[in-house]
mmCIF file of C-alpha atoms in Angstrom:
data_model
loop_
_atom_site.group_PDB
_atom_site.id
_atom_site.type_symbol
_atom_site.label_atom_id
_atom_site.label_comp_id
_atom_site.label_asym_id
_atom_site.label_seq_id
_atom_site.Cartn_x
_atom_site.Cartn_y
_atom_site.Cartn_z
ATOM 1 C CA MET A 52 -23.278 5.822 -17.969
ATOM 2 C CA ASN A 53 -23.900 2.850 -20.265
ATOM 3 C CA LEU A 54 -20.162 2.298 -20.618
ATOM 4 C CA GLN A 55 -19.704 2.394 -16.860
ATOM 5 C CA LYS A 56 -22.544 -0.089 -16.408
ATOM 6 C CA PHE A 57 -21.005 -2.359 -19.057
ATOM 7 C CA VAL A 58 -17.707 -2.503 -17.163
ATOM 8 C CA GLN A 59 -19.259 -2.854 -13.711
ATOM 9 C CA ASP A 60 -21.368 -5.751 -14.971
ATOM 10 C CA GLY A 61 -18.260 -7.662 -16.026
ATOM 11 C CA GLY A 62 -17.142 -6.070 -19.285
ATOM 12 C CA LEU A 63 -13.606 -5.281 -20.439
ATOM 13 C CA PHE A 64 -12.770 -1.720 -21.495
ATOM 14 C CA VAL A 65 -9.385 -1.383 -23.261
ATOM 15 C CA LEU A 66 -7.723 2.010 -23.673
ATOM 16 C CA VAL A 67 -4.680 2.615 -25.865
ATOM 17 C CA ALA A 68 -2.337 5.605 -25.572
ATOM 18 C CA ASN A 69 -4.115 8.955 -25.063
ATOM 19 C CA THR A 70 -7.603 7.447 -25.030
ATOM 20 C CA ALA A 71 -6.686 6.328 -21.484
ATOM 21 C CA ARG A 72 -7.665 9.808 -20.315
ATOM 22 C CA LEU A 73 -11.339 8.976 -20.791
ATOM 23 C CA PRO A 74 -11.951 6.712 -17.740
ATOM 24 C CA ILE A 75 -9.648 8.860 -15.599
ATOM 25 C CA ASP A 76 -11.265 12.191 -16.482
ATOM 26 C CA TYR A 77 -14.785 10.805 -16.045
ATOM 27 C CA GLY A 78 -14.085 9.059 -12.746
ATOM 28 C CA LEU A 79 -14.583 5.525 -14.007
ATOM 29 C CA THR A 80 -11.282 4.420 -12.447
ATOM 30 C CA THR A 81 -9.468 5.309 -9.231
ATOM 31 C CA GLY A 82 -5.823 5.197 -8.276
ATOM 32 C CA VAL A 83 -4.455 6.105 -11.725
ATOM 33 C CA SER A 84 -3.516 9.538 -13.009
ATOM 34 C CA ILE A 85 -1.662 10.967 -16.010
ATOM 35 C CA GLN A 86 1.193 13.401 -15.512
ATOM 36 C CA GLU A 87 2.352 15.860 -18.133
ATOM 37 C CA PRO A 88 5.956 15.379 -19.313
ATOM 38 C CA ARG A 89 8.340 18.206 -18.492
ATOM 39 C CA GLN A 90 11.491 17.263 -20.398
ATOM 40 C CA LEU A 91 10.625 13.908 -21.953
ATOM 41 C CA GLN A 92 11.102 13.565 -25.700
ATOM 42 C CA ALA A 93 10.098 10.041 -26.736
ATOM 43 C CA ARG A 94 8.565 10.344 -30.174
ATOM 44 C CA GLY A 95 7.506 7.091 -31.797
ATOM 45 C CA SER A 96 10.364 4.842 -30.699
ATOM 46 C CA ILE A 97 10.976 1.398 -29.209
ATOM 47 C CA TYR A 98 11.755 1.095 -25.487
ATOM 48 C CA ASN A 99 12.528 -1.742 -23.132
ATOM 49 C CA ALA A 100 9.824 -2.789 -20.689
ATOM 50 C CA LYS A 101 9.659 -5.384 -17.925
ATOM 51 C CA PHE A 102 6.741 -7.388 -16.560
ATOM 52 C CA SER A 103 5.950 -6.296 -13.013
ATOM 53 C CA ASP A 104 3.234 -8.910 -12.443
ATOM 54 C CA ARG A 105 3.866 -12.205 -14.234
ATOM 55 C CA ASN A 106 0.767 -13.711 -12.583
ATOM 56 C CA SER A 107 -1.633 -11.523 -14.549
ATOM 57 C CA PRO A 108 -3.244 -13.306 -17.517
ATOM 58 C CA ILE A 109 -2.205 -10.310 -19.647
ATOM 59 C CA ALA A 110 1.413 -11.445 -19.221
ATOM 60 C CA TYR A 111 0.799 -15.079 -20.204
ATOM 61 C CA GLY A 112 3.407 -16.445 -22.612
ATOM 62 C CA TYR A 113 5.894 -13.593 -22.235
ATOM 63 C CA ASP A 114 9.443 -13.530 -20.907
ATOM 64 C CA GLU A 115 10.671 -11.099 -18.252
ATOM 65 C CA THR A 116 11.179 -8.202 -20.698
ATOM 66 C CA LEU A 117 9.535 -6.909 -23.871
ATOM 67 C CA PRO A 118 10.447 -4.082 -26.297
ATOM 68 C CA ILE A 119 7.369 -1.884 -26.848
ATOM 69 C CA TYR A 120 6.406 1.036 -29.084
ATOM 70 C CA PHE A 121 5.681 4.319 -27.274
ATOM 71 C CA ASN A 122 4.968 7.811 -28.570
ATOM 72 C CA GLN A 123 5.422 10.492 -25.875
ATOM 73 C CA ALA A 124 2.215 9.977 -23.898
ATOM 74 C CA PRO A 125 0.559 9.059 -21.635
ATOM 75 C CA LEU A 126 2.796 8.977 -18.568
ATOM 76 C CA PHE A 127 0.813 6.942 -16.050
ATOM 77 C CA GLN A 128 1.167 7.331 -12.315
ATOM 78 C CA VAL A 129 -0.322 4.818 -9.908
ATOM 79 C CA ALA A 130 -1.189 6.070 -6.441
ATOM 80 C CA SER A 131 0.467 4.335 -3.528
ATOM 81 C CA LEU A 132 -1.524 3.340 -0.441
ATOM 82 C CA ILE A 133 0.145 6.005 1.717
ATOM 83 C CA PRO A 134 0.558 9.258 -0.223
ATOM 84 C CA SER A 135 3.429 10.383 1.990
ATOM 85 C CA GLY A 136 5.280 7.071 1.689
ATOM 86 C CA GLY A 137 8.218 6.111 -0.468
ATOM 87 C CA GLY A 138 6.395 4.453 -3.343
ATOM 88 C CA ASP A 139 9.146 2.235 -4.725
ATOM 89 C CA GLY A 140 6.852 0.361 -7.104
ATOM 90 C CA PRO A 141 6.173 1.261 -10.736
ATOM 91 C CA GLY A 142 4.600 4.677 -10.981
ATOM 92 C CA GLY A 143 4.986 5.468 -7.284
ATOM 93 C CA PRO A 144 6.461 8.814 -6.277
ATOM 94 C CA PRO A 145 10.135 8.746 -5.246
ATOM 95 C CA ALA A 146 10.978 8.900 -1.590
ATOM 96 C CA GLY A 147 11.472 12.524 -0.543
ATOM 97 C CA ARG A 148 13.322 14.349 2.207
ATOM 98 C CA PRO A 149 10.860 16.829 3.742
ATOM 99 C CA SER A 150 13.592 18.825 5.506
ATOM 100 C CA GLY A 151 15.835 19.101 2.460
ATOM 101 C CA ARG A 152 18.820 18.721 4.787
ATOM 102 C CA GLY A 153 21.724 16.297 4.661
ATOM 103 C CA SER A 154 22.538 13.441 2.321
ATOM 104 C CA LEU A 155 20.534 10.317 1.555
ATOM 105 C CA THR A 156 22.235 8.440 4.376
ATOM 106 C CA ASP A 157 21.601 11.112 7.055
ATOM 107 C CA PRO A 158 18.451 11.031 9.204
ATOM 108 C CA ASP A 159 15.836 13.387 7.817
ATOM 109 C CA ILE A 160 14.778 15.542 10.768
ATOM 110 C CA VAL A 161 12.432 18.482 10.277
ATOM 111 C CA GLN A 162 13.471 21.134 12.768
ATOM 112 C CA GLY A 163 10.858 22.469 15.199
ATOM 113 C CA MET A 164 8.123 20.113 14.037
ATOM 114 C CA PRO A 165 6.615 17.055 15.736
ATOM 115 C CA GLN A 166 7.649 13.863 14.000
ATOM 116 C CA PRO A 167 4.851 11.586 12.732
ATOM 117 C CA SER A 168 5.076 7.891 13.324
ATOM 118 C CA PRO A 169 6.701 5.958 10.456
ATOM 119 C CA ALA A 170 4.478 4.645 7.720
ATOM 120 C CA PRO A 171 3.498 1.005 8.237
ATOM 121 C CA SER A 172 5.011 -1.641 6.014
ATOM 122 C CA PRO A 173 2.645 -3.434 3.611
ATOM 123 C CA ALA A 174 0.462 -5.897 5.457
ATOM 124 C CA PRO A 175 1.028 -9.601 4.773
ATOM 125 C CA ALA A 176 -1.732 -11.442 2.980
ATOM 126 C CA GLY A 177 -4.625 -12.256 5.275
ATOM 127 C CA ARG A 178 -4.012 -9.398 7.693
ATOM 128 C CA GLU A 179 -5.713 -6.028 7.818
ATOM 129 C CA GLU A 180 -3.702 -2.989 6.809
ATOM 130 C CA GLN A 181 -2.766 -0.820 9.753
ATOM 131 C CA LEU A 182 -3.191 2.920 9.122
ATOM 132 C CA THR A 183 -2.693 5.660 11.658
ATOM 133 C CA ASP A 184 -5.413 8.257 12.220
ATOM 134 C CA GLU A 185 -3.214 10.808 10.461
ATOM 135 C CA GLN A 186 -2.825 8.585 7.408
ATOM 136 C CA ARG A 187 -6.560 7.911 7.201
ATOM 137 C CA LEU A 188 -7.177 11.669 7.422
ATOM 138 C CA GLN A 189 -4.712 12.250 4.578
ATOM 139 C CA LEU A 190 -6.287 9.601 2.386
ATOM 140 C CA GLY A 191 -9.898 10.558 3.050
ATOM 141 C CA ALA A 192 -12.096 9.724 0.078
ATOM 142 C CA PHE A 193 -9.010 8.780 -1.955
ATOM 143 C CA TYR A 194 -8.453 5.532 -0.071
ATOM 144 C CA VAL A 195 -8.674 2.694 -2.581
ATOM 145 C CA PRO A 196 -9.703 -0.720 -1.169
ATOM 146 C CA PRO A 197 -7.212 -3.501 -1.965
ATOM 147 C CA ALA A 198 -9.573 -5.332 -4.323
ATOM 148 C CA GLN A 199 -10.008 -2.176 -6.444
ATOM 149 C CA ARG A 200 -6.382 -1.079 -6.678
ATOM 150 C CA PRO A 201 -4.702 -0.839 -10.063
ATOM 151 C CA ARG A 202 -2.523 -3.792 -11.033
ATOM 152 C CA VAL A 203 0.640 -2.740 -12.880
ATOM 153 C CA VAL A 204 1.260 -5.598 -15.301
ATOM 154 C CA CYS A 205 4.141 -4.088 -17.265
ATOM 155 C CA ALA A 206 6.405 -1.081 -16.701
ATOM 156 C CA PHE A 207 9.162 0.647 -18.606
ATOM 157 C CA ALA A 208 12.721 -0.328 -17.695
ATOM 158 C CA SER A 209 13.790 1.218 -14.402
ATOM 159 C CA ASP A 210 17.316 1.996 -15.638
ATOM 160 C CA GLU A 211 17.284 5.052 -17.900
ATOM 161 C CA LYS A 212 20.421 3.808 -19.680
ATOM 162 C CA ASN A 213 18.623 0.635 -20.779
ATOM 163 C CA LEU A 214 15.369 2.249 -21.915
ATOM 164 C CA LEU A 215 16.050 3.030 -25.562
ATOM 165 C CA VAL A 216 16.072 0.223 -28.116
ATOM 166 C CA SER A 217 15.597 2.198 -31.328
ATOM 167 C CA GLY A 218 14.665 5.799 -32.088
ATOM 168 C CA MET A 219 15.062 8.881 -29.918
ATOM 169 C CA LEU A 220 14.945 9.614 -26.209
ATOM 170 C CA ALA A 221 15.662 12.689 -24.103
ATOM 171 C CA GLY A 222 14.612 13.237 -20.503
ATOM 172 C CA GLY A 223 14.268 9.492 -20.049
ATOM 173 C CA SER A 224 14.188 9.743 -16.247
ATOM 174 C CA GLU A 225 10.488 10.643 -16.520
ATOM 175 C CA LEU A 226 9.762 7.471 -18.469
ATOM 176 C CA ALA A 227 11.948 5.086 -16.443
ATOM 177 C CA ASN A 228 9.852 2.720 -14.300
ATOM 178 C CA ALA A 229 6.575 4.336 -15.426
ATOM 179 C CA PRO A 230 3.652 1.899 -15.796
ATOM 180 C CA ALA A 231 3.103 0.680 -19.352
ATOM 181 C CA VAL A 232 0.122 -1.670 -18.895
ATOM 182 C CA ILE A 233 -2.353 -1.230 -16.022
ATOM 183 C CA ASP A 234 -5.344 -3.391 -15.093
ATOM 184 C CA VAL A 235 -7.928 -1.542 -12.974
ATOM 185 C CA PRO A 236 -10.836 -3.525 -11.459
ATOM 186 C CA VAL A 237 -14.185 -1.738 -11.744
ATOM 187 C CA GLY A 238 -17.087 -3.621 -10.221
ATOM 188 C CA ARG A 239 -17.056 -7.098 -11.790
ATOM 189 C CA GLY A 240 -15.214 -5.846 -14.881
ATOM 190 C CA HIS A 241 -11.852 -4.362 -15.758
ATOM 191 C CA VAL A 242 -10.347 -1.306 -17.409
ATOM 192 C CA VAL A 243 -7.004 -2.101 -19.063
ATOM 193 C CA MET A 244 -4.819 0.861 -20.022
ATOM 194 C CA PHE A 245 -1.889 0.740 -22.436
ATOM 195 C CA ALA A 246 0.677 3.534 -22.452
ATOM 196 C CA ASN A 247 2.150 1.836 -25.502
ATOM 197 C CA ASN A 248 0.308 1.036 -28.696
ATOM 198 C CA PRO A 249 0.306 -2.789 -28.817
ATOM 199 C CA MET A 250 -0.961 -2.932 -32.430
ATOM 200 C CA TRP A 251 0.840 -0.147 -34.255
ATOM 201 C CA ARG A 252 0.733 -0.671 -38.060
ATOM 202 C CA HIS A 253 1.849 -4.292 -37.860
ATOM 203 C CA GLN A 254 5.241 -3.083 -36.574
ATOM 204 C CA THR A 255 4.674 -4.276 -33.006
ATOM 205 C CA GLN A 256 3.884 -7.946 -33.496
ATOM 206 C CA GLY A 257 5.591 -8.874 -30.235
ATOM 207 C CA SER A 258 3.050 -6.906 -28.210
ATOM 208 C CA PHE A 259 -0.091 -7.989 -30.111
ATOM 209 C CA PHE A 260 -0.864 -10.694 -27.599
ATOM 210 C CA LEU A 261 -0.958 -8.276 -24.667
ATOM 211 C CA LEU A 262 -4.283 -7.174 -26.111
ATOM 212 C CA PHE A 263 -5.347 -10.690 -27.086
ATOM 213 C CA ASN A 264 -4.532 -12.007 -23.602
ATOM 214 C CA ALA A 265 -6.694 -9.303 -22.042
ATOM 215 C CA ALA A 266 -9.616 -10.128 -24.353
ATOM 216 C CA LEU A 267 -9.318 -13.908 -24.057
ATOM 217 C CA ASN A 268 -9.152 -13.732 -20.255
ATOM 218 C CA PHE A 269 -11.601 -10.873 -19.709
ATOM 219 C CA ASP A 270 -13.488 -12.842 -17.063
ATOM 220 C CA SER A 271 -10.433 -14.069 -15.155
ATOM 221 C CA LEU A 272 -8.120 -11.059 -14.973
ATOM 222 C CA ASP A 273 -8.158 -11.288 -11.172
ATOM 223 C CA THR A 274 -6.276 -14.596 -11.384
ATOM 224 C CA GLU A 275 -3.583 -14.863 -8.677
ATOM 225 C CA ARG A 276 -4.245 -11.320 -7.578
ATOM 226 C CA ALA A 277 -3.296 -10.747 -3.950
ATOM 227 C CA ALA A 278 -6.372 -11.357 -1.806
ATOM 228 C CA PRO A 279 -7.681 -8.280 0.033
ATOM 229 C CA PRO A 280 -7.135 -8.373 3.790
ATOM 230 C CA PRO A 281 -10.175 -9.159 5.965
ATOM 231 C CA VAL A 282 -12.022 -6.306 7.632
ATOM 232 C CA ARG A 283 -12.237 -6.366 11.397
ATOM 233 C CA PRO A 284 -15.763 -6.423 12.809
#
């Protein structure tokens, strides 16, 4: 409770590797989960990552890509706004075909079932998100307001062939495009989760400043974050 109060009052809580389970398991954060690997073998190696949000202070001073150290876990997953949607962003679930019929270019028609209206596209800044009654029912208590949604700062390379820099990798499709650094607003503070270890035995000097940037800018991590849409009266 004291830790939660510390963050909500404006503190910064940094989690590295498997310690990231703590705020998730105890409900301190929303919109982030950890999935168990099925075939992934990524033991203590270096992998390519890309910055998904260059506007975050955590990314200050970095180029588009960064090799990072990762040791098997955790595999973060960030919830999309619409759970049944495509989720093309880092950590979002891949678009599915409910009917299981046809190829990717064929229309996906579920036989004998009423077709729901298509999911709305993301709302432009300054406009309220439009959700259908069915979508609001699906989301229920899991709806995360825009200002509290996780901010994926860095993600592993989306191309499995370009993931490995040095070491070993098998089942890389589970790691491709997975979030590597996530910033979750909690009250007036932030919880920053690292899938990688940014300070591993002085062997990861290139990623040291990910942690330093978070600490130095603890009170301005919302910089250039997309403004939440206004609520209709």
